[in-house]
């Protein structure tokens, strides 16, 4: 079966590209602009909110490995679908959420998925995400592509401070990753990372020596300024506490 495309607008495309890219069966995930009419819009034009374009991600996927329903699940789990003004810290029409269907089957599946979410009781307000026919998509400038890889510290800082990360954790019962807040040369940090690796636990290392926002975040949450600090869900572990990590890791997905 040939590859297919799906297009989703979920607010800032920096935060929407990685979850799709990491989904099995996804061949490509491109940040860009969808739904407007002006040829080759620029970031500055779209950011003005006057072009009709939404920041979006276009996904190329293998339907034999991942279904459109699966992609919709990824989409819903990254956004606040009840926000009709934008997403988190970003407000304006360019940050509205939308599902752009490429064919009638995608439209049908999207409508069923939206109805299920509305009836699930997850939110106390109706889902505001629009289901719209796909018309246009232009890739964003190169510096916006894979922003999380090119600027990992700034990306993590933005995702936390914008409120998106906290919303995802609160709404969907736990984070998508374990975080190790570390500093260079820290023997305890090395021990924590070796332990998590031995347990096949996926984790993200954040260098507190270089990331002031992460440093302030840890101090605010724990009152502690040293390292390592391990975050699992809403719990923080100071130092290498094997017993506490073993207890909290039971609910964390493995590699």
PDB file of C-alpha atoms in Angstrom:
ATOM      1  CA  UNK A   1       0.000   0.000   0.000  1.00  0.00           C
ATOM      2  CA  UNK A   2       1.279   3.469  -0.856  1.00  0.00           C
ATOM      3  CA  UNK A   3       2.069   6.045   1.813  1.00  0.00           C
ATOM      4  CA  UNK A   4      -0.640   8.544   2.771  1.00  0.00           C
ATOM      5  CA  UNK A   5      -0.735  12.072   4.182  1.00  0.00           C
ATOM      6  CA  UNK A   6      -2.471  13.585   7.183  1.00  0.00           C
ATOM      7  CA  UNK A   7      -2.453  17.238   8.229  1.00  0.00           C
ATOM      8  CA  UNK A   8      -3.047  18.573  11.736  1.00  0.00           C
ATOM      9  CA  UNK A   9      -2.941  22.038  13.312  1.00  0.00           C
ATOM     10  CA  UNK A  10      -2.216  21.957  17.026  1.00  0.00           C
ATOM     11  CA  UNK A  11      -0.806  25.355  17.867  1.00  0.00           C
ATOM     12  CA  UNK A  12       2.966  25.855  17.837  1.00  0.00           C
ATOM     13  CA  UNK A  13       4.351  23.401  15.287  1.00  0.00           C
ATOM     14  CA  UNK A  14       7.612  23.055  17.223  1.00  0.00           C
ATOM     15  CA  UNK A  15       5.678  20.986  19.766  1.00  0.00           C
ATOM     16  CA  UNK A  16       3.576  19.045  17.270  1.00  0.00           C
ATOM     17  CA  UNK A  17       6.326  17.719  15.007  1.00  0.00           C
ATOM     18  CA  UNK A  18       8.216  15.457  17.485  1.00  0.00           C
ATOM     19  CA  UNK A  19       5.278  13.296  18.708  1.00  0.00           C
ATOM     20  CA  UNK A  20       4.346  12.356  15.143  1.00  0.00           C
ATOM     21  CA  UNK A  21       7.950  11.864  14.079  1.00  0.00           C
ATOM     22  CA  UNK A  22       8.440   9.379  16.926  1.00  0.00           C
ATOM     23  CA  UNK A  23       5.311   7.385  16.057  1.00  0.00           C
ATOM     24  CA  UNK A  24       5.942   3.982  14.469  1.00  0.00           C
ATOM     25  CA  UNK A  25       4.745   3.968  10.875  1.00  0.00           C
ATOM     26  CA  UNK A  26       5.290   7.686  10.324  1.00  0.00           C
ATOM     27  CA  UNK A  27       7.696   8.269   7.438  1.00  0.00           C
ATOM     28  CA  UNK A  28       7.972  12.051   7.683  1.00  0.00           C
ATOM     29  CA  UNK A  29       6.636  14.923   9.763  1.00  0.00           C
ATOM     30  CA  UNK A  30       6.943  18.450   8.357  1.00  0.00           C
ATOM     31  CA  UNK A  31       6.177  21.736  10.119  1.00  0.00           C
ATOM     32  CA  UNK A  32       4.338  24.251   7.973  1.00  0.00           C
ATOM     33  CA  UNK A  33       1.306  26.367   7.219  1.00  0.00           C
ATOM     34  CA  UNK A  34      -2.120  25.011   6.229  1.00  0.00           C
ATOM     35  CA  UNK A  35      -5.505  26.352   5.214  1.00  0.00           C
ATOM     36  CA  UNK A  36      -4.719  29.731   3.665  1.00  0.00           C
ATOM     37  CA  UNK A  37      -4.646  30.930   0.086  1.00  0.00           C
ATOM     38  CA  UNK A  38      -1.535  33.121  -0.333  1.00  0.00           C
ATOM     39  CA  UNK A  39       1.274  31.262  -2.175  1.00  0.00           C
ATOM     40  CA  UNK A  40       4.443  30.600  -0.185  1.00  0.00           C
ATOM     41  CA  UNK A  41       3.561  32.416   3.042  1.00  0.00           C
ATOM     42  CA  UNK A  42       6.368  33.368   5.424  1.00  0.00           C
ATOM     43  CA  UNK A  43       6.456  32.871   9.176  1.00  0.00           C
ATOM     44  CA  UNK A  44       6.136  36.623   9.703  1.00  0.00           C
ATOM     45  CA  UNK A  45       3.036  36.755   7.494  1.00  0.00           C
ATOM     46  CA  UNK A  46       1.370  33.804   9.185  1.00  0.00           C
ATOM     47  CA  UNK A  47       2.271  35.144  12.647  1.00  0.00           C
ATOM     48  CA  UNK A  48       0.330  38.316  11.888  1.00  0.00           C
ATOM     49  CA  UNK A  49      -2.863  36.259  12.019  1.00  0.00           C
ATOM     50  CA  UNK A  50      -4.167  37.858   8.826  1.00  0.00           C
ATOM     51  CA  UNK A  51      -3.409  35.171   6.212  1.00  0.00           C
ATOM     52  CA  UNK A  52      -5.907  32.467   7.160  1.00  0.00           C
ATOM     53  CA  UNK A  53      -3.055  29.977   7.606  1.00  0.00           C
ATOM     54  CA  UNK A  54      -2.654  27.843  10.714  1.00  0.00           C
ATOM     55  CA  UNK A  55       0.638  26.514  12.026  1.00  0.00           C
ATOM     56  CA  UNK A  56       0.389  22.836  11.187  1.00  0.00           C
ATOM     57  CA  UNK A  57       2.212  19.550  10.730  1.00  0.00           C
ATOM     58  CA  UNK A  58       1.880  17.360   7.652  1.00  0.00           C
ATOM     59  CA  UNK A  59       2.500  13.692   8.273  1.00  0.00           C
ATOM     60  CA  UNK A  60       3.438  11.090   5.681  1.00  0.00           C
ATOM     61  CA  UNK A  61       2.640   7.624   6.997  1.00  0.00           C
ATOM     62  CA  UNK A  62       2.475   3.956   6.095  1.00  0.00           C
ATOM     63  CA  UNK A  63      -1.166   2.866   6.611  1.00  0.00           C
ATOM     64  CA  UNK A  64      -0.049  -0.742   7.005  1.00  0.00           C
ATOM     65  CA  UNK A  65       1.942   0.226  10.108  1.00  0.00           C
ATOM     66  CA  UNK A  66      -0.118   3.027  11.649  1.00  0.00           C
ATOM     67  CA  UNK A  67      -3.792   3.886  11.191  1.00  0.00           C
ATOM     68  CA  UNK A  68      -5.374   7.299  10.821  1.00  0.00           C
ATOM     69  CA  UNK A  69      -7.157   6.617  14.127  1.00  0.00           C
ATOM     70  CA  UNK A  70      -3.727   6.190  15.760  1.00  0.00           C
ATOM     71  CA  UNK A  71      -2.563   9.507  14.355  1.00  0.00           C
ATOM     72  CA  UNK A  72      -5.681  11.213  15.695  1.00  0.00           C
ATOM     73  CA  UNK A  73      -4.892   9.799  19.144  1.00  0.00           C
ATOM     74  CA  UNK A  74      -1.407  11.300  18.932  1.00  0.00           C
ATOM     75  CA  UNK A  75      -2.948  14.626  17.899  1.00  0.00           C
ATOM     76  CA  UNK A  76      -5.540  14.797  20.694  1.00  0.00           C
ATOM     77  CA  UNK A  77      -2.930  13.944  23.330  1.00  0.00           C
ATOM     78  CA  UNK A  78      -0.788  16.974  22.406  1.00  0.00           C
ATOM     79  CA  UNK A  79      -3.384  19.762  22.532  1.00  0.00           C
ATOM     80  CA  UNK A  80      -6.133  21.411  24.540  1.00  0.00           C
ATOM     81  CA  UNK A  81      -8.984  20.737  22.104  1.00  0.00           C
ATOM     82  CA  UNK A  82     -11.406  22.953  24.064  1.00  0.00           C
ATOM     83  CA  UNK A  83      -9.422  26.176  23.504  1.00  0.00           C
ATOM     84  CA  UNK A  84     -11.038  28.202  20.718  1.00  0.00           C
ATOM     85  CA  UNK A  85      -8.564  31.099  21.007  1.00  0.00           C
ATOM     86  CA  UNK A  86      -5.283  29.302  20.329  1.00  0.00           C
ATOM     87  CA  UNK A  87      -3.091  26.954  22.308  1.00  0.00           C
ATOM     88  CA  UNK A  88      -1.640  27.592  25.749  1.00  0.00           C
ATOM     89  CA  UNK A  89       0.542  30.732  25.702  1.00  0.00           C
ATOM     90  CA  UNK A  90      -0.060  31.266  21.967  1.00  0.00           C
ATOM     91  CA  UNK A  91      -3.287  33.033  21.079  1.00  0.00           C
ATOM     92  CA  UNK A  92      -4.611  34.039  17.673  1.00  0.00           C
ATOM     93  CA  UNK A  93      -6.219  32.443  14.643  1.00  0.00           C
ATOM     94  CA  UNK A  94      -2.870  31.073  13.415  1.00  0.00           C
ATOM     95  CA  UNK A  95      -2.743  28.876  16.540  1.00  0.00           C
ATOM     96  CA  UNK A  96      -6.249  27.424  16.266  1.00  0.00           C
ATOM     97  CA  UNK A  97      -6.525  23.635  16.204  1.00  0.00           C
ATOM     98  CA  UNK A  98      -7.867  21.808  13.182  1.00  0.00           C
ATOM     99  CA  UNK A  99      -7.900  18.448  11.457  1.00  0.00           C
ATOM    100  CA  UNK A 100      -7.517  18.857   7.687  1.00  0.00           C
ATOM    101  CA  UNK A 101      -8.984  15.777   6.036  1.00  0.00           C
ATOM    102  CA  UNK A 102      -7.496  14.645   2.706  1.00  0.00           C
ATOM    103  CA  UNK A 103     -10.420  12.408   1.724  1.00  0.00           C
ATOM    104  CA  UNK A 104     -13.912  11.431   2.836  1.00  0.00           C
ATOM    105  CA  UNK A 105     -12.658   8.460   4.840  1.00  0.00           C
ATOM    106  CA  UNK A 106     -10.376  10.690   6.916  1.00  0.00           C
ATOM    107  CA  UNK A 107     -13.307  13.060   7.432  1.00  0.00           C
ATOM    108  CA  UNK A 108     -15.532  10.229   8.669  1.00  0.00           C
ATOM    109  CA  UNK A 109     -12.882   8.880  11.025  1.00  0.00           C
ATOM    110  CA  UNK A 110     -12.083  12.349  12.364  1.00  0.00           C
ATOM    111  CA  UNK A 111     -15.757  13.079  13.072  1.00  0.00           C
ATOM    112  CA  UNK A 112     -16.152   9.785  14.943  1.00  0.00           C
ATOM    113  CA  UNK A 113     -12.974  10.451  16.918  1.00  0.00           C
ATOM    114  CA  UNK A 114     -14.083  13.973  17.864  1.00  0.00           C
ATOM    115  CA  UNK A 115     -17.500  12.687  18.943  1.00  0.00           C
ATOM    116  CA  UNK A 116     -15.896  10.025  21.154  1.00  0.00           C
ATOM    117  CA  UNK A 117     -13.650  12.609  22.777  1.00  0.00           C
ATOM    118  CA  UNK A 118     -16.610  14.910  23.433  1.00  0.00           C
ATOM    119  CA  UNK A 119     -18.504  12.046  25.060  1.00  0.00           C
ATOM    120  CA  UNK A 120     -15.544  10.700  27.039  1.00  0.00           C
ATOM    121  CA  UNK A 121     -15.892  13.136  29.945  1.00  0.00           C
ATOM    122  CA  UNK A 122     -12.212  14.042  29.707  1.00  0.00           C
ATOM    123  CA  UNK A 123     -13.089  17.732  29.372  1.00  0.00           C
ATOM    124  CA  UNK A 124     -15.832  19.833  30.921  1.00  0.00           C
ATOM    125  CA  UNK A 125     -16.092  22.001  27.803  1.00  0.00           C
ATOM    126  CA  UNK A 126     -16.908  20.963  24.216  1.00  0.00           C
ATOM    127  CA  UNK A 127     -14.135  20.178  21.753  1.00  0.00           C
ATOM    128  CA  UNK A 128     -13.488  23.288  19.656  1.00  0.00           C
ATOM    129  CA  UNK A 129     -11.147  21.681  17.120  1.00  0.00           C
ATOM    130  CA  UNK A 130     -12.474  22.116  13.586  1.00  0.00           C
ATOM    131  CA  UNK A 131     -12.594  19.375  10.947  1.00  0.00           C
ATOM    132  CA  UNK A 132     -11.816  21.067   7.636  1.00  0.00           C
ATOM    133  CA  UNK A 133     -11.110  19.950   4.063  1.00  0.00           C
ATOM    134  CA  UNK A 134      -7.452  20.004   3.139  1.00  0.00           C
ATOM    135  CA  UNK A 135      -6.592  22.731   0.637  1.00  0.00           C
ATOM    136  CA  UNK A 136      -3.019  23.966   0.931  1.00  0.00           C
ATOM    137  CA  UNK A 137       0.135  23.258   2.873  1.00  0.00           C
ATOM    138  CA  UNK A 138       3.495  24.986   2.626  1.00  0.00           C
ATOM    139  CA  UNK A 139       6.538  23.775   4.601  1.00  0.00           C
ATOM    140  CA  UNK A 140       7.845  26.288   7.107  1.00  0.00           C
ATOM    141  CA  UNK A 141      11.338  27.746   6.873  1.00  0.00           C
ATOM    142  CA  UNK A 142      14.265  25.403   7.520  1.00  0.00           C
ATOM    143  CA  UNK A 143      15.027  26.830  10.963  1.00  0.00           C
ATOM    144  CA  UNK A 144      11.558  25.727  12.142  1.00  0.00           C
ATOM    145  CA  UNK A 145      12.006  22.113  11.022  1.00  0.00           C
ATOM    146  CA  UNK A 146      12.985  19.677  13.827  1.00  0.00           C
ATOM    147  CA  UNK A 147      13.364  22.605  16.198  1.00  0.00           C
ATOM    148  CA  UNK A 148      13.497  20.241  19.175  1.00  0.00           C
ATOM    149  CA  UNK A 149      16.655  18.653  17.765  1.00  0.00           C
ATOM    150  CA  UNK A 150      18.351  21.870  16.682  1.00  0.00           C
ATOM    151  CA  UNK A 151      17.591  23.785  19.879  1.00  0.00           C
ATOM    152  CA  UNK A 152      16.796  21.160  22.547  1.00  0.00           C
ATOM    153  CA  UNK A 153      17.155  23.395  25.595  1.00  0.00           C
ATOM    154  CA  UNK A 154      15.076  26.228  24.158  1.00  0.00           C
ATOM    155  CA  UNK A 155      12.465  23.733  22.986  1.00  0.00           C
ATOM    156  CA  UNK A 156      12.167  22.108  26.416  1.00  0.00           C
ATOM    157  CA  UNK A 157      11.998  25.508  28.087  1.00  0.00           C
ATOM    158  CA  UNK A 158       9.242  26.670  25.726  1.00  0.00           C
ATOM    159  CA  UNK A 159       7.176  23.497  26.085  1.00  0.00           C
ATOM    160  CA  UNK A 160       7.285  23.729  29.877  1.00  0.00           C
ATOM    161  CA  UNK A 161       6.773  27.479  30.253  1.00  0.00           C
ATOM    162  CA  UNK A 162       4.031  27.701  27.619  1.00  0.00           C
ATOM    163  CA  UNK A 163       1.909  25.390  29.781  1.00  0.00           C
ATOM    164  CA  UNK A 164       1.581  22.650  27.164  1.00  0.00           C
ATOM    165  CA  UNK A 165       3.688  20.088  28.964  1.00  0.00           C
ATOM    166  CA  UNK A 166       1.916  20.503  32.290  1.00  0.00           C
ATOM    167  CA  UNK A 167      -1.485  20.287  30.611  1.00  0.00           C
ATOM    168  CA  UNK A 168      -0.542  17.046  28.832  1.00  0.00           C
ATOM    169  CA  UNK A 169       0.689  15.479  32.065  1.00  0.00           C
ATOM    170  CA  UNK A 170      -2.369  16.544  34.076  1.00  0.00           C
ATOM    171  CA  UNK A 171      -4.897  15.543  31.414  1.00  0.00           C
ATOM    172  CA  UNK A 172      -3.480  12.233  30.246  1.00  0.00           C
ATOM    173  CA  UNK A 173      -2.280  10.826  33.577  1.00  0.00           C
ATOM    174  CA  UNK A 174       1.464  11.073  33.398  1.00  0.00           C
ATOM    175  CA  UNK A 175       4.324  12.343  31.254  1.00  0.00           C
ATOM    176  CA  UNK A 176       5.545  10.790  28.045  1.00  0.00           C
ATOM    177  CA  UNK A 177       9.086  10.659  29.396  1.00  0.00           C
ATOM    178  CA  UNK A 178      11.243  10.509  32.510  1.00  0.00           C
ATOM    179  CA  UNK A 179      13.509  13.516  33.045  1.00  0.00           C
ATOM    180  CA  UNK A 180      16.923  13.582  34.631  1.00  0.00           C
ATOM    181  CA  UNK A 181      18.043  17.061  35.668  1.00  0.00           C
ATOM    182  CA  UNK A 182      21.808  16.774  35.741  1.00  0.00           C
ATOM    183  CA  UNK A 183      25.063  18.720  35.776  1.00  0.00           C
ATOM    184  CA  UNK A 184      28.400  17.833  34.127  1.00  0.00           C
ATOM    185  CA  UNK A 185      30.705  15.637  36.191  1.00  0.00           C
ATOM    186  CA  UNK A 186      27.976  14.590  38.623  1.00  0.00           C
ATOM    187  CA  UNK A 187      28.635  10.990  39.741  1.00  0.00           C
ATOM    188  CA  UNK A 188      25.085  10.592  41.063  1.00  0.00           C
ATOM    189  CA  UNK A 189      23.733  11.688  37.681  1.00  0.00           C
ATOM    190  CA  UNK A 190      25.800   9.030  35.975  1.00  0.00           C
ATOM    191  CA  UNK A 191      24.511   6.387  38.398  1.00  0.00           C
ATOM    192  CA  UNK A 192      20.890   7.426  37.781  1.00  0.00           C
ATOM    193  CA  UNK A 193      21.324   7.296  33.993  1.00  0.00           C
ATOM    194  CA  UNK A 194      23.038   3.901  34.151  1.00  0.00           C
ATOM    195  CA  UNK A 195      20.225   2.569  36.318  1.00  0.00           C
ATOM    196  CA  UNK A 196      17.458   3.839  34.008  1.00  0.00           C
ATOM    197  CA  UNK A 197      19.281   2.450  30.976  1.00  0.00           C
ATOM    198  CA  UNK A 198      19.621  -0.953  32.666  1.00  0.00           C
ATOM    199  CA  UNK A 199      15.834  -0.941  33.204  1.00  0.00           C
ATOM    200  CA  UNK A 200      15.162   0.019  29.571  1.00  0.00           C
ATOM    201  CA  UNK A 201      13.474   3.236  30.670  1.00  0.00           C
ATOM    202  CA  UNK A 202      13.387   6.059  28.152  1.00  0.00           C
ATOM    203  CA  UNK A 203      14.566   9.333  29.692  1.00  0.00           C
ATOM    204  CA  UNK A 204      15.526  12.851  28.690  1.00  0.00           C
ATOM    205  CA  UNK A 205      18.587  14.464  30.249  1.00  0.00           C
ATOM    206  CA  UNK A 206      18.400  18.202  30.945  1.00  0.00           C
ATOM    207  CA  UNK A 207      21.613  20.061  31.734  1.00  0.00           C
ATOM    208  CA  UNK A 208      20.829  22.448  34.582  1.00  0.00           C
ATOM    209  CA  UNK A 209      24.207  24.140  34.248  1.00  0.00           C
ATOM    210  CA  UNK A 210      23.194  25.488  30.834  1.00  0.00           C
ATOM    211  CA  UNK A 211      19.432  25.799  31.219  1.00  0.00           C
ATOM    212  CA  UNK A 212      18.389  28.538  33.635  1.00  0.00           C
ATOM    213  CA  UNK A 213      14.675  27.843  33.170  1.00  0.00           C
ATOM    214  CA  UNK A 214      15.178  24.182  34.111  1.00  0.00           C
ATOM    215  CA  UNK A 215      17.236  25.213  37.140  1.00  0.00           C
ATOM    216  CA  UNK A 216      14.512  27.574  38.335  1.00  0.00           C
ATOM    217  CA  UNK A 217      11.842  24.960  37.645  1.00  0.00           C
ATOM    218  CA  UNK A 218      13.592  22.355  39.812  1.00  0.00           C
ATOM    219  CA  UNK A 219      14.159  24.845  42.635  1.00  0.00           C
ATOM    220  CA  UNK A 220      10.506  25.864  42.538  1.00  0.00           C
ATOM    221  CA  UNK A 221       9.284  22.274  42.639  1.00  0.00           C
ATOM    222  CA  UNK A 222      11.759  20.799  45.128  1.00  0.00           C
ATOM    223  CA  UNK A 223      13.485  23.637  46.972  1.00  0.00           C
ATOM    224  CA  UNK A 224      16.707  21.879  46.018  1.00  0.00           C
ATOM    225  CA  UNK A 225      19.551  23.201  43.855  1.00  0.00           C
ATOM    226  CA  UNK A 226      21.818  20.175  43.544  1.00  0.00           C
ATOM    227  CA  UNK A 227      21.746  17.256  41.127  1.00  0.00           C
ATOM    228  CA  UNK A 228      20.664  14.730  40.147  1.00  0.00           C
ATOM    229  CA  UNK A 229      16.924  15.317  40.321  1.00  0.00           C
ATOM    230  CA  UNK A 230      14.688  12.762  38.626  1.00  0.00           C
ATOM    231  CA  UNK A 231      11.136  13.689  37.602  1.00  0.00           C
ATOM    232  CA  UNK A 232       8.647  10.853  37.179  1.00  0.00           C
ATOM    233  CA  UNK A 233       5.095  12.069  36.680  1.00  0.00           C
ATOM    234  CA  UNK A 234       4.513  14.826  39.203  1.00  0.00           C
ATOM    235  CA  UNK A 235       7.022  13.338  41.620  1.00  0.00           C
ATOM    236  CA  UNK A 236      10.607  14.494  42.060  1.00  0.00           C
ATOM    237  CA  UNK A 237      13.411  12.330  43.417  1.00  0.00           C
ATOM    238  CA  UNK A 238      16.510  14.046  44.777  1.00  0.00           C
ATOM    239  CA  UNK A 239      19.650  11.984  44.400  1.00  0.00           C
ATOM    240  CA  UNK A 240      19.910   8.311  43.487  1.00  0.00           C
ATOM    241  CA  UNK A 241      17.011   6.758  45.396  1.00  0.00           C
ATOM    242  CA  UNK A 242      16.684   3.321  43.801  1.00  0.00           C
ATOM    243  CA  UNK A 243      13.704   2.201  45.895  1.00  0.00           C
ATOM    244  CA  UNK A 244      11.616   5.269  45.116  1.00  0.00           C
ATOM    245  CA  UNK A 245      12.491   5.104  41.415  1.00  0.00           C
ATOM    246  CA  UNK A 246      11.485   1.441  41.252  1.00  0.00           C
ATOM    247  CA  UNK A 247       8.115   2.282  42.793  1.00  0.00           C
ATOM    248  CA  UNK A 248       7.344   5.229  40.499  1.00  0.00           C
ATOM    249  CA  UNK A 249       8.632   3.620  37.308  1.00  0.00           C
ATOM    250  CA  UNK A 250       5.912   0.966  37.343  1.00  0.00           C
ATOM    251  CA  UNK A 251       3.564   3.284  35.447  1.00  0.00           C
ATOM    252  CA  UNK A 252       6.096   4.594  32.914  1.00  0.00           C
ATOM    253  CA  UNK A 253       6.149   3.144  29.352  1.00  0.00           C
ATOM    254  CA  UNK A 254       9.370   1.310  28.452  1.00  0.00           C
ATOM    255  CA  UNK A 255      11.394   1.568  25.225  1.00  0.00           C
TER     256      UNK A 255
END
